[in-house]
Structures are given as structure tokens and as C-alpha cells.
Tab-separated table of C-alpha atoms in Angstrom:
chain	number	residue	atom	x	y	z
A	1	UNK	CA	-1.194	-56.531	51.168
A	2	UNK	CA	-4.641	-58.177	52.113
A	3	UNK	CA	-7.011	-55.922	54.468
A	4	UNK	CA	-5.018	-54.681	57.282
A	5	UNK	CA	-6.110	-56.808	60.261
A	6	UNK	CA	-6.241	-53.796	63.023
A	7	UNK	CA	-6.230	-50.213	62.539
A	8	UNK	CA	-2.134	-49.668	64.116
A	9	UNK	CA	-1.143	-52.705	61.682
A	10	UNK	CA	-2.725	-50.825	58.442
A	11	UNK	CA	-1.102	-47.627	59.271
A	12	UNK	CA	2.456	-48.866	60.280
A	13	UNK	CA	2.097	-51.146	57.010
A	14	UNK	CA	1.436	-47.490	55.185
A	15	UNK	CA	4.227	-46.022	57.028
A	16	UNK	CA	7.001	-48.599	55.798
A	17	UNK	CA	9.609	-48.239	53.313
A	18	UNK	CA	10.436	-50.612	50.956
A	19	UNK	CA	13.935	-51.645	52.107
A	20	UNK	CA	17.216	-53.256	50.172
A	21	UNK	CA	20.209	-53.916	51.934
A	22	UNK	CA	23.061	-56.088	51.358
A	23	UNK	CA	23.349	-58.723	54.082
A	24	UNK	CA	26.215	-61.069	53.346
A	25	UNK	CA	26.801	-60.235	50.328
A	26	UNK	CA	23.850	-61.096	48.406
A	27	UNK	CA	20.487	-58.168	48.086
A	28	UNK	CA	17.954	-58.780	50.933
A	29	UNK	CA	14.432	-56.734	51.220
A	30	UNK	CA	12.593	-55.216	53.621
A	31	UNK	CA	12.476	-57.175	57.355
A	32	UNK	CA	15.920	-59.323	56.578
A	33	UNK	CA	17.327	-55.465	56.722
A	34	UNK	CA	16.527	-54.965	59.837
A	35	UNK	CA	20.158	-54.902	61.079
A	36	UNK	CA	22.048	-53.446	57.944
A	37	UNK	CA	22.146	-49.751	59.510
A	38	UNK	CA	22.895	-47.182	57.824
A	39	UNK	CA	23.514	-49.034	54.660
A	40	UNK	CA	19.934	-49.623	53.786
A	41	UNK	CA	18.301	-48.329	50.910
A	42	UNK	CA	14.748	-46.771	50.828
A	43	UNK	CA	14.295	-48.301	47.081
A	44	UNK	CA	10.595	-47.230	46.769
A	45	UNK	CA	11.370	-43.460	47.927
A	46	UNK	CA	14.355	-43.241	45.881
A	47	UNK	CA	12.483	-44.694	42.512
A	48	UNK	CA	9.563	-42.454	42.773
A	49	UNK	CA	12.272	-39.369	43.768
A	50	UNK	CA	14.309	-40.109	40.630
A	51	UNK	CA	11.345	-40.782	39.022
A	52	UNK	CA	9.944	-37.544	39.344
A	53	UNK	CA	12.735	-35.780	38.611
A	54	UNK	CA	13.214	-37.204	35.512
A	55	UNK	CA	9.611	-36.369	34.821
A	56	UNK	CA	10.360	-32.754	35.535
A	57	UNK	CA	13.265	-32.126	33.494
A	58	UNK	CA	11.922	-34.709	30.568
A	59	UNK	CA	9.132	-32.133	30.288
A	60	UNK	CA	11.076	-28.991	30.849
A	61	UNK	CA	13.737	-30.098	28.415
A	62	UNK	CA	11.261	-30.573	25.775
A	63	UNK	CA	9.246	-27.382	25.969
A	64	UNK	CA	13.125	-25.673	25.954
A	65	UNK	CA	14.164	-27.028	23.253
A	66	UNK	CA	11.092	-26.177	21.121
A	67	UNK	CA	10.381	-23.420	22.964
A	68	UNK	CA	9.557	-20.490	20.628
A	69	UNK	CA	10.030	-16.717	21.387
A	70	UNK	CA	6.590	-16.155	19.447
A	71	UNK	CA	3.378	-17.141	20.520
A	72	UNK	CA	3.938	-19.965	22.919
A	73	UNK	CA	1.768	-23.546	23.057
A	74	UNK	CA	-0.059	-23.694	26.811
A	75	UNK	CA	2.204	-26.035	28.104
A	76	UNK	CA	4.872	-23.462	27.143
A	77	UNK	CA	3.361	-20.922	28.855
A	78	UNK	CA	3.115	-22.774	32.128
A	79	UNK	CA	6.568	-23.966	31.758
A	80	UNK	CA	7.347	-20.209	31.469
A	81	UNK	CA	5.435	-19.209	34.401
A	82	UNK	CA	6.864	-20.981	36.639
A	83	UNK	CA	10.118	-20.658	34.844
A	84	UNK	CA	9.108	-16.588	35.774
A	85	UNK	CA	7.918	-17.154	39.190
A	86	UNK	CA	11.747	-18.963	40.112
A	87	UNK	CA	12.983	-16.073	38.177
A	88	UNK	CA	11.686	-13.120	40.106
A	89	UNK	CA	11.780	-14.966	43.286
A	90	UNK	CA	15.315	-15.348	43.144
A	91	UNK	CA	15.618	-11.401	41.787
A	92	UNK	CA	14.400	-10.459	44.485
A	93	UNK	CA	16.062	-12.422	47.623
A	94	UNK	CA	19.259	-13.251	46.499
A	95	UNK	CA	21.369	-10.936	46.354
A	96	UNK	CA	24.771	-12.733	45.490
A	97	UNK	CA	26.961	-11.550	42.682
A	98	UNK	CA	26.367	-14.419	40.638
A	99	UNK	CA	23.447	-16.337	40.472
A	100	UNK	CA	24.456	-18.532	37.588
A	101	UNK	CA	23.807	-21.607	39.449
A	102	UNK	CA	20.932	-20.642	42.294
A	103	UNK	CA	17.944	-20.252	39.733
A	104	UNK	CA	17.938	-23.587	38.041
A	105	UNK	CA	18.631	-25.121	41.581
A	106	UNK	CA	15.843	-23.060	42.653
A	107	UNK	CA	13.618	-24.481	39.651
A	108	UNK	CA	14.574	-27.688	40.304
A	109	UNK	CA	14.080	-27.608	43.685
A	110	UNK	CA	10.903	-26.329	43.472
A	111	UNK	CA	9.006	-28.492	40.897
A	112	UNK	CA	10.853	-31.695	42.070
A	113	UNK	CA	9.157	-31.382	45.458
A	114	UNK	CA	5.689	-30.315	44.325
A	115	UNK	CA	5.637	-33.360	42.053
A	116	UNK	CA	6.653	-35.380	44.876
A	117	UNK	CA	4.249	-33.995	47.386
A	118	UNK	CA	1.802	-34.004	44.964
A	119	UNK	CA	1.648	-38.046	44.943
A	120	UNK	CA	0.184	-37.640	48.576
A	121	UNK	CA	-2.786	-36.928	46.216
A	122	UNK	CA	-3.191	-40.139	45.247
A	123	UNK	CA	-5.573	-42.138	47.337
A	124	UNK	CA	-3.141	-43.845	49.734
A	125	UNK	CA	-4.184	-47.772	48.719
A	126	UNK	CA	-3.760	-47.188	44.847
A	127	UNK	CA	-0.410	-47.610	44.034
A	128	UNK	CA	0.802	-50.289	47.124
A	129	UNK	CA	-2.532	-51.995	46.464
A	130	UNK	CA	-1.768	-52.659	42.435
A	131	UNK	CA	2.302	-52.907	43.620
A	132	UNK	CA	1.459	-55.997	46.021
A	133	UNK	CA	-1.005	-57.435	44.007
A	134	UNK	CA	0.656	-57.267	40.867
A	135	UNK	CA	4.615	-57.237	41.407
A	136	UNK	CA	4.201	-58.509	44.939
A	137	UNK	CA	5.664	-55.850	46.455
A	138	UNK	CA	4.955	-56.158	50.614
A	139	UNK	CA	5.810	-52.746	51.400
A	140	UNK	CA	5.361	-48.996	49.256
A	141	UNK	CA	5.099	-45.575	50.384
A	142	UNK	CA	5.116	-43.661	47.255
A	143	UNK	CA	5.199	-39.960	48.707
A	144	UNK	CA	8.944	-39.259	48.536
A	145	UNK	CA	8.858	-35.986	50.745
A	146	UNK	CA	7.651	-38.103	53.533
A	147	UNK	CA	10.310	-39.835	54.111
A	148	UNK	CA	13.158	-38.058	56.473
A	149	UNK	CA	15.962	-39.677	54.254
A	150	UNK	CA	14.828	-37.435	50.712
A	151	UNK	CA	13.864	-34.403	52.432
A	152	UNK	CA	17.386	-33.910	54.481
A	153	UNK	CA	18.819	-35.380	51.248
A	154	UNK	CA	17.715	-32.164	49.531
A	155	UNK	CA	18.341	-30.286	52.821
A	156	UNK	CA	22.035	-31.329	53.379
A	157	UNK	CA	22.952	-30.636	49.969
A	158	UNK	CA	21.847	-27.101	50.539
A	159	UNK	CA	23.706	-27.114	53.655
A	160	UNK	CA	27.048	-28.113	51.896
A	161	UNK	CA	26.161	-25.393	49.017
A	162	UNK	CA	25.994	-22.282	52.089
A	163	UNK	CA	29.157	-23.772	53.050
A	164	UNK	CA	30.690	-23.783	49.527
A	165	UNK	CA	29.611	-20.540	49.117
A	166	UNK	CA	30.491	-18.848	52.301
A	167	UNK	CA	33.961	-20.056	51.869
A	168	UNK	CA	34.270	-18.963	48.388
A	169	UNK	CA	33.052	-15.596	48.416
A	170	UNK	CA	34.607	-15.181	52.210
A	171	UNK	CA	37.546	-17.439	52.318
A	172	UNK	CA	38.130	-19.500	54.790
A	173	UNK	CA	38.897	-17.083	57.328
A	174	UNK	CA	35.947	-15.136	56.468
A	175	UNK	CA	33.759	-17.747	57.124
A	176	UNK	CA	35.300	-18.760	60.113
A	177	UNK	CA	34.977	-14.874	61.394
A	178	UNK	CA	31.499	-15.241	60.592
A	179	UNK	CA	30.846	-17.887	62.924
A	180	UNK	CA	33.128	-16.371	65.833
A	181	UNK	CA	33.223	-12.595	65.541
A	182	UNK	CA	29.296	-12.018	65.450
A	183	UNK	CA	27.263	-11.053	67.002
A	184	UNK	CA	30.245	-9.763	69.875
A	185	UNK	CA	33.019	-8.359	68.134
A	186	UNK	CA	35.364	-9.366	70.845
A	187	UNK	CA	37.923	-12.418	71.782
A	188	UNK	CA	36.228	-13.248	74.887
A	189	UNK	CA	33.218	-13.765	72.997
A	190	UNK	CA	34.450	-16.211	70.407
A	191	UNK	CA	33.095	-19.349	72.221
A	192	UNK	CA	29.418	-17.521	72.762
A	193	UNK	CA	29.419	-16.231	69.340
A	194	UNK	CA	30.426	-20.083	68.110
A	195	UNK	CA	27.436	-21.418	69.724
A	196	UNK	CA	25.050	-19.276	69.155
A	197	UNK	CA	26.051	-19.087	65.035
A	198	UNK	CA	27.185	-22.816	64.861
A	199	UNK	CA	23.299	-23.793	66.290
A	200	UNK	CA	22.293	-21.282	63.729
A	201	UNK	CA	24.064	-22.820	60.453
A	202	UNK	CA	22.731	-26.241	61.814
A	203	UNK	CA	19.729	-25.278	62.452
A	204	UNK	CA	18.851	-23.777	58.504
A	205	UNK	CA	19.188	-27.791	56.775
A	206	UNK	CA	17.358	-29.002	59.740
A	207	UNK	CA	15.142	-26.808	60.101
A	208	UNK	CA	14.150	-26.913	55.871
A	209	UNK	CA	14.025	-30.938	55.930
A	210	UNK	CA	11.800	-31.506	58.982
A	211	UNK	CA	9.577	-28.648	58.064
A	212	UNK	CA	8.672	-30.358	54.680
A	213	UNK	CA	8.816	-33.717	56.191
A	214	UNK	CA	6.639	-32.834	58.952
A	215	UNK	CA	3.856	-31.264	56.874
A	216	UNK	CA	4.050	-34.062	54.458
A	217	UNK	CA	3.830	-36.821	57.042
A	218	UNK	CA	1.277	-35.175	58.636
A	219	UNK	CA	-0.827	-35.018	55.948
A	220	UNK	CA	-0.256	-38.253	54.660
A	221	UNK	CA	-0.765	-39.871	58.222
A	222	UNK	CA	-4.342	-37.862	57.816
A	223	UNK	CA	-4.903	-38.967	54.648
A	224	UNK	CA	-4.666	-42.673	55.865
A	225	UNK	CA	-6.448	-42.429	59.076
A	226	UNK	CA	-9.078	-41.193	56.469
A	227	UNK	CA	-8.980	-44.007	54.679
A	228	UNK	CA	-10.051	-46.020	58.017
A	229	UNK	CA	-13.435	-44.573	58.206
A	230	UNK	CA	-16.263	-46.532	56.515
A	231	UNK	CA	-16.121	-46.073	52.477
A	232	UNK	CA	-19.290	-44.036	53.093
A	233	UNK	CA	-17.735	-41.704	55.088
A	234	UNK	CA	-14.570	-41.400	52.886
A	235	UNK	CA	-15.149	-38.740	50.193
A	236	UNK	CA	-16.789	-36.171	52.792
A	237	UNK	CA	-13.576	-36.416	54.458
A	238	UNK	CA	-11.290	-36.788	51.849
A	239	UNK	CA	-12.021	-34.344	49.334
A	240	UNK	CA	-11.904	-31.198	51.500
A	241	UNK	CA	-8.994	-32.710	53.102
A	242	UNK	CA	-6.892	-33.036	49.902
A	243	UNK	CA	-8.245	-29.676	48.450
A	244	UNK	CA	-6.490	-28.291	51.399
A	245	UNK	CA	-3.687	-30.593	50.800
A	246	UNK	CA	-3.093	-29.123	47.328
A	247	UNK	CA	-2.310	-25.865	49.390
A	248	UNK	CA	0.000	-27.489	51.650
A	249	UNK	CA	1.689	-29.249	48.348
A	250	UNK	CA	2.611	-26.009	46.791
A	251	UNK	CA	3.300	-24.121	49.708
A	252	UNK	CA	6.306	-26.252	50.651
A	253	UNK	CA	7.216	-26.539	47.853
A	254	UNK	CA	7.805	-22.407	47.563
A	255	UNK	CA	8.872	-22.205	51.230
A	256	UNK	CA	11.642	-24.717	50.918
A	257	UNK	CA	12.686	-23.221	47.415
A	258	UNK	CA	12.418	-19.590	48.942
A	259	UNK	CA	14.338	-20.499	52.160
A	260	UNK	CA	17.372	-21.841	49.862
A	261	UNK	CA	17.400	-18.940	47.687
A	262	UNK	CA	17.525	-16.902	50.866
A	263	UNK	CA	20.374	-18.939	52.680
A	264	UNK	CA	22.281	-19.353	49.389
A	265	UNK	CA	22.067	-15.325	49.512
A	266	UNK	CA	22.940	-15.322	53.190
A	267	UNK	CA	25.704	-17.011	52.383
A	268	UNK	CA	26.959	-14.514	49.447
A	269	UNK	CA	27.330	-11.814	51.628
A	270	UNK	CA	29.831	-10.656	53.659
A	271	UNK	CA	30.468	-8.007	55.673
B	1	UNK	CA	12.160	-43.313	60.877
B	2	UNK	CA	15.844	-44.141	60.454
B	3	UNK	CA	18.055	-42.161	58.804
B	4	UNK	CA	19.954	-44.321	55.850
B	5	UNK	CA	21.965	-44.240	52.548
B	6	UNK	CA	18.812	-43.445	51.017
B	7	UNK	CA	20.131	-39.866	51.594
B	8	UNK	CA	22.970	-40.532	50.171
B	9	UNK	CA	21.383	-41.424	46.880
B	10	UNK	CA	18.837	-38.554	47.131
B	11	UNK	CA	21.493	-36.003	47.420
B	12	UNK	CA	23.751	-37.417	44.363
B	13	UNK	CA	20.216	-37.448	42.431
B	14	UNK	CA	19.634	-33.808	43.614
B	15	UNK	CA	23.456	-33.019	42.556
B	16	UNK	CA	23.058	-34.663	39.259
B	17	UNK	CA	19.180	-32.914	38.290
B	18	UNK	CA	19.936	-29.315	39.234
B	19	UNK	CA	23.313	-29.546	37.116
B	20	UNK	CA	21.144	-31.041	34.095
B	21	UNK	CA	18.801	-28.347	35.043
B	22	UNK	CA	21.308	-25.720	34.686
B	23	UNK	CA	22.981	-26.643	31.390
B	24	UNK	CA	20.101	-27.823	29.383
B	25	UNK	CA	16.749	-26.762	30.710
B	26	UNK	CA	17.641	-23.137	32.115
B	27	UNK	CA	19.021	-21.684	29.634
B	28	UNK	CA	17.080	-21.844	26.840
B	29	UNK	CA	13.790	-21.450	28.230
B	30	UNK	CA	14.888	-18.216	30.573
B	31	UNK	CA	16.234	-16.977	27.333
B	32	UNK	CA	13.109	-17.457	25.471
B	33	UNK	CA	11.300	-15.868	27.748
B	34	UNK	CA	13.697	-12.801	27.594
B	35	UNK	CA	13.593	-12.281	23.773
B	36	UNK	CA	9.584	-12.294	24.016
B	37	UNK	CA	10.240	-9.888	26.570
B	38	UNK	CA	12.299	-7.574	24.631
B	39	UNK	CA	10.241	-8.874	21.397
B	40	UNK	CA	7.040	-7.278	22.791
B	41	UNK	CA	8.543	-4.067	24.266
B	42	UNK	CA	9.878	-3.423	21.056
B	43	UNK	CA	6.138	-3.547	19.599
B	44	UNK	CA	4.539	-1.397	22.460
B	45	UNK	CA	7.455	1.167	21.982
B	46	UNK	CA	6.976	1.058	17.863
B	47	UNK	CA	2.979	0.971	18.579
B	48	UNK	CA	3.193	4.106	21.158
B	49	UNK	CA	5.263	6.013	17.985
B	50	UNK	CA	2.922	4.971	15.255
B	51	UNK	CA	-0.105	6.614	17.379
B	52	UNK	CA	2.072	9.508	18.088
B	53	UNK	CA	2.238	9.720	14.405
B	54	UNK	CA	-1.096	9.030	13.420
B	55	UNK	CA	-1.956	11.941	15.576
B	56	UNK	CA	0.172	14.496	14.304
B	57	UNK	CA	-0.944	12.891	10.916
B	58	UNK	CA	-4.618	13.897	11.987
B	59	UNK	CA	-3.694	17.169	13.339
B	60	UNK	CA	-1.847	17.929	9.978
B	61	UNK	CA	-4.612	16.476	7.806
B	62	UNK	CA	-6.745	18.432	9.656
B	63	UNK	CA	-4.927	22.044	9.159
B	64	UNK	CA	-4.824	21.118	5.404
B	65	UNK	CA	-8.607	20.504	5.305
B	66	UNK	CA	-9.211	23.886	7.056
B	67	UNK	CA	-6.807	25.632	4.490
B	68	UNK	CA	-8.253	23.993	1.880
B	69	UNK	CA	-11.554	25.589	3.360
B	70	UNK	CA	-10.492	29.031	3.479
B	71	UNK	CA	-9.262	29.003	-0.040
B	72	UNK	CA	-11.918	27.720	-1.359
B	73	UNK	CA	-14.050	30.066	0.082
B	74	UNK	CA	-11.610	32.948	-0.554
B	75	UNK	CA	-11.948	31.326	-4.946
B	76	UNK	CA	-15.827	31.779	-4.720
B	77	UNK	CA	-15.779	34.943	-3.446
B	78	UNK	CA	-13.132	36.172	-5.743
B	79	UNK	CA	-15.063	34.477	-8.230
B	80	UNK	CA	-18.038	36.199	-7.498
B	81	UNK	CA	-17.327	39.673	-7.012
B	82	UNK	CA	-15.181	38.751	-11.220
B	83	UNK	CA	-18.685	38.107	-11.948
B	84	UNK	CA	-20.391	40.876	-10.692
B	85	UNK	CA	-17.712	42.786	-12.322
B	86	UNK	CA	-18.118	41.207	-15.418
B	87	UNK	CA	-22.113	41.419	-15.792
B	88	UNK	CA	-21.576	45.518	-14.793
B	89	UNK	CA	-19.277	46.204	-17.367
B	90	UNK	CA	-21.815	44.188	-19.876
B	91	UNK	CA	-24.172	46.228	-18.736
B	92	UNK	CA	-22.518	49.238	-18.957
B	93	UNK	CA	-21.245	48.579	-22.764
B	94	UNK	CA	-24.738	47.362	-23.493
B	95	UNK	CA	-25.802	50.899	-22.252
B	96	UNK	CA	-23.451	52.752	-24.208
B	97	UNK	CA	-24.392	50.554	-27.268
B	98	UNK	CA	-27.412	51.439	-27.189
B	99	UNK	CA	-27.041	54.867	-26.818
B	100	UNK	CA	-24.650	54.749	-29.672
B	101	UNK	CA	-27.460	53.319	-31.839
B	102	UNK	CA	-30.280	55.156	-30.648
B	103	UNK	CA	-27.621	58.482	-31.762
B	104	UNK	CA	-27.002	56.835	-35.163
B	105	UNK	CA	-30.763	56.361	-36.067
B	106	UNK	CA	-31.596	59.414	-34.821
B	107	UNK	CA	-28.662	61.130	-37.135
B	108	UNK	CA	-29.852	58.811	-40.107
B	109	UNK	CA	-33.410	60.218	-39.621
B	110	UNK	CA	-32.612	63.775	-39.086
B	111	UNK	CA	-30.225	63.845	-42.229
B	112	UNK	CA	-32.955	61.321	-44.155
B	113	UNK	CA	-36.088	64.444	-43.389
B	114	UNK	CA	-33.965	66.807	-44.465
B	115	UNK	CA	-32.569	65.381	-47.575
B	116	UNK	CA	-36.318	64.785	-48.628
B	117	UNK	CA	-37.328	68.811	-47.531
B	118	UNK	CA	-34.387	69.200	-49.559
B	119	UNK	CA	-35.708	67.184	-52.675
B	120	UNK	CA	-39.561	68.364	-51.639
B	121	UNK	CA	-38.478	72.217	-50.995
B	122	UNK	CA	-37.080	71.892	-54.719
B	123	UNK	CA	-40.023	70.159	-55.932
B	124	UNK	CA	-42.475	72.520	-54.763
B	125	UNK	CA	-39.974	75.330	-56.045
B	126	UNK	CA	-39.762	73.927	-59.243
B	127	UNK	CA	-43.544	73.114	-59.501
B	128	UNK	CA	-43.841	76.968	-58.092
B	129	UNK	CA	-41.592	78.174	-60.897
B	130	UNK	CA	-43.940	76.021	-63.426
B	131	UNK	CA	-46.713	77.451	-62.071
B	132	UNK	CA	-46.092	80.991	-62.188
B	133	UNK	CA	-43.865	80.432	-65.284
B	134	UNK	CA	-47.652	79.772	-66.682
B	135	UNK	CA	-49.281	82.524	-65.115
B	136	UNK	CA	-46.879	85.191	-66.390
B	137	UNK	CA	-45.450	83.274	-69.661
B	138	UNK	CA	-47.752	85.154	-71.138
B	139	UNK	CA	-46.791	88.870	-70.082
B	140	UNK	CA	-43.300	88.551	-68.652
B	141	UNK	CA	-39.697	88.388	-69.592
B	142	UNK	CA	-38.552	85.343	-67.976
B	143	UNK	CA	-35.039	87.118	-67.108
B	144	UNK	CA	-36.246	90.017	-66.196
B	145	UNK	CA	-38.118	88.180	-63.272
B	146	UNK	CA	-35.899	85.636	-61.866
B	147	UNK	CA	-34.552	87.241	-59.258
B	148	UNK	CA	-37.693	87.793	-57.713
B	149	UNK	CA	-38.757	84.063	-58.288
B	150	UNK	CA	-35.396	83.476	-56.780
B	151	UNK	CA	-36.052	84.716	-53.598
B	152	UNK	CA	-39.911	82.740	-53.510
B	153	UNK	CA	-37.790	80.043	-53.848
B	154	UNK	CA	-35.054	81.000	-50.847
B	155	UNK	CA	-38.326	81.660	-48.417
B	156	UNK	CA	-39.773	78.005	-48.976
């Protein structure tokens, strides 16, 4: 897109998905999907998404399939340390039976979203710049976390894995004691205790999805309005801004990968 | 913000990584990890027992050197008290040598004067015997005399 003609017009333009939807059975883009609903697809979040998590397990499949048990190459050995961090995190907060499937999901969950936060990094005309110059692409937002749709995507899917799992280690009627028997052991109680835990379930996938959205946004929206200041101006602003960011990348990354670990353990134990 | 299939998509993608993630990139890596682990415990465990050993190795090497001392020092001494012996007894049968000599010369010269007083007492005697032979050749029986002549020659 040319210069953004006023200040609310640049940063809504930032703010916009790229859009496909099918409208009458041929593809339409961006404002023709305006009243598709729920079938529209956020193409730009989903490529860069996928993207990156092809990225991540292109690299990771690599260094373990050469990976030596002797002296390891650097890359190796910060494939490994991560590979360690995931590995004692989850040692130490899940405390499930088997946990066959919750480290790699941890891993993956964890790298996936600090690559994708991690393109908030990248000065915020870059890529939609080159995209609508080049390709002639209207609309890019190339930060997958900050859009709602990815980040209760990954949040959801959690949600219907502390389901799985309470049913399957609890059984149905476990789980369903869980959510009426607690924390008033008594019949009377059942519709209390089904509030209060029901609004507690709900609240873990919400609660994980807007949490990294939020901070993400946030940042991002910062991150533009910085890019509204004179050029001048820019780099004073903008460098201590995304040195902070870097924080904010990695640490929601870890919270969101610690908080499923600990659910996914939550929902291993019963009592 | 609207909430779309993009979800949809996101969680199938999500479904699809972590179970590549488990099979293929889990796996080996967390098991590579483990045999360095167990690689390099291995190694401090055999390094901790090859210093233990080198230091009883020391300690023995040690005790031998300090034996090896003592008997040494217990060889020269024997050594030199054999010595001491030996040079006394030398001495000693030097002594006696000597004394055995000195005896034997002594002997040789005592029996060598005597043998010539011998020869010399007989001389004279004889020479005696001339002489007054001449002196009384003239006047006296030779027999007659000898006894007398006999006992000059007993008191030389």
C-alpha cells in the first residue's frame, strides 16, 4: 500500500488480515468477504503459521537425524537445550503417568510460538511493503500470534486434549464428578459446584489464547504507532522497545507452553 | 477481530506438527541427549576410580621407596661394620705375621751365633791345642796330657 493517508487508516490497514472466502462459488479476497462469516480464511496468518512450523520441525528434524551422542555441532547444542529446557519443564509439572505425548507437544508448542512472535521483530512495513509492491498483496499482517483465530487455534486444541485426557484417565463419570462433586461434596451442591468448575475448564483455553494474543497485539499495535513518529525519532523508540519485546517473545512463549504442561497434568490426576 | 475457520486450519496444523514432532523429531534427539548423558557419567565415574587408583598407586609407590630406603641403608651399614671387620682381622693376621717373622729371624740368628761360637770355640781350641802342642812337644807325652788339654778346651 502507498503512504497511509491518516494515522487511524495506516494502523487499521496494519491491523487487517488478508482474507479468502468463497462467495458463490468462486475464491474472493479480502473486502468481497465481508459477509462470508465464519467461513473466511485468514490466508496470510495461516501461511506464515504453517510456515513457521515447518521451519521448526525442518530444522529440528535435521539436527535429529544427524544428531550425534559425541561432541555435538552448535546448532546441536541449542537444539538440545531447548530440547532440555521442554524436558525438565515437563519433569517437573506434569505429573501424569505417561507423558509420551505432552513433551513433544510441549516442544512444539513452545518454539512454534516464539518463531511466530518473533516476526513482531520485523519492522512492521517490511514484509506488507515488499508483499504489495511486489505480489500486490493489499492487506498482510505477518505476526501469526496476533491474530485471535491462531492463538485460540492452539488454545482450543489444548482444551479438547484436558478433555481427552480427563476422560481417559477418569472415565466419563470421573470427569463428570470432577466438575459436580468439588469443591462441595454434596447433591445439593451439584449445580454450584457445575458453575463454579465449568467457568473454570472454560476459563484455562481462554484464558491461554487471549493472554498471548493480548501481549502480542499489544506490542505489535506499539510497534506501529512507533512507526508513526518522524523516521528521526524511530530507532530511539524502537530499539529499546523491541529489546523489551524479545522478552515478551520468549516469555509467552514459556508461559503458554508451561500452562499446557500444567493443565495437561491437571487433567491426569484424579482423586 | 472475528473469529473464523482460520482456527479451524490452525488447530489441524497444530494436530498435524506436534504428531510429526512426536514420531520423528522427539525421539531421537531426547535420546541423544540421554546417551551423552549416561556417556559422560560413565567417564566421571571411570575418571573418579582412575584417581582413586593413582592415589593408592602413589601411596604404594611411596611405601616401596621408603623400604627401599631402609634397606639400603640397613646394606651400607652391614656393609660397613663387614669392612671394619675385615680390615681388623687383616690387621690382626698382619700382627701375628709379623710376630711370627720377627720369632723366626730371631731363632735363625740365635742358632746362626751359636753355630759360629761353635765352629770359633773349636777353632780357638784347636789353635789352643796347636799352640801348646808347640810349647810342650818338646817335653811332654802327648797322651799323658790330654785330659788336661781336654778340660782347657771344655772351659772355652
Amino acid at each position: 500500500m502507498t503512504a497511509a493517508v491518516t494515522p487511524t487508516g495506516y494502523i487499521q490497514h496494519h491491523l487487517t488480515n488478508a482474507q479468502m472466502c468463497t462467495v458463490d462459488g468462486g475464491i474472493a479476497f479480502n473486502h468481497a468477504c465481508a459477509d462470508a462469516g465464519f467461513w473466511t480464511w485468514h490466508i496470510d496468518s495461516l501461511l506464515f503459521s504453517v510456515g513457521l512450523g515447518a521451519l521448526f520441525l525442518a530444522l529440528f528434524y535435521r539436527v535429529g537425524k544427524k544428531a550425534t551422542t559425541g561432541v555435538p555441532g552448535k546448532f546441536q547444542c541449542l537444539v538440545e537445550m531447548v530440547i532440555e529446557l521442554i524436558d525438565s519443564s515437563v519433569k517437573g509439572s506434569f505429573h501424569g503417568r505417561s507423558s509420551v505425548a505432552v513433551a513433544p507437544l510441549a516442544l512444539t508448542l513452545f518454539v512454534w510460538i516464539i518463531l511466530m512472535n518473533t516476526m513482531d521483530l520485523i519492522p512492521v512495513d517490511f514484509v506488507p511493503e515488499a508483499a504489495s509492491r511486489i505480489l500486490g498483496v493489499p492487506y498482510l499482517k505477518i505476526v501469526p500470534t496476533t491474530d485471535l483465530n491462531i492463538t485460540f487455534g492452539l488454545s482450543l486444541s489444548v482444551f479438547a486434549l484436558i478433555v481427552y485426557y480427563s476422560i481417559k484417565i477418569k472415565g466419563l463419570s470421573g470427569f463428570v464428578k470432577e466438575l459436580t462433586m468439588q469443591p462441595f461434596n454434596h447433591w445439593i451442591m451439584i449445580p454450584f459446584n457445575f458453575v463454579l468448575e465449568f467457568v473454570t475448564l472454560i476459563a484455562k483455553p481462554i484464558s491461554l489464547a487471549l493472554r498471548l494474543f493480548g501481549n502480542m497485539y499489544a506490542g505489535e499495535l506499539i510497534f506501529i504507532l512507533i512507526a508513526l513518529v518522524p523516521w528521526w525519532a524511530q530507532s530511539a523508540l524502537y530499539v529499546p522497545w523491541a529489546i523489551f519485546h524479545i522478552l515478551i517473545v520468549l516469555l509467552q512463549a514459556f508461559i503458554f507452553m508451561m500452562l499446557t504442561v500444567v493443565y495437561l497434568s491437571m487433567a491426569h490426576e484424579d482423586h | 477481530m472475528n473469529i473464523n475457520a482460520t482456527l479451524i486450519g490452525q488447530a489441524i496444523a497444530f494436530a498435524l506438527f506436534v504428531l510429526f514432532c512426536m514420531k520423528y523429531v522427539w525421539p531421537p534427539l531426547i535420546a541423544a541427549i540421554e546417551e551423552r548423558q549416561k556417556k559422560i557419567s560413565d567417564g566421571l565415574t571411570q575418571a573418579e576410580r582412575a584417581g582413586k587408583d593413582l592415589e593408592l598407586a602413589q601411596a604404594k609407590s611411596i611405601e616401596r621407596l621408603k623400604e627401599a630406603k631402609s634397606q639400603a641403608a640397613e646394606i651400607v651399614e652391614q656393609a660397613n661394620k663387614r669392612r671394619a671387620q675385615i680390615v681388623e682381622e687383616a690387621k690382626m693376621e698382619g700382627e701375628t705375621e709379623r710376630l711370627k717373622i720377627v720369632a723366626q729371624g730371631e731363632a735363625e740368628v740365635e742358632s746362626e751365633r751359636s753355630r759360629a761360637r761353635e765352629e770359633l770355640r773349636q777353632q780357638v781350641s784347636a789353635l789352643a791345642i796347636a799352640g801348646a802342642e808347640k810349647i810342650i812337644k818338646r817335653s811332654i807325652d802327648k797322651e799323658a796330657n790330654s785330659d788336661i788339654i781336654d778340660k782347657l778346651v771344655a772351659e772355652l
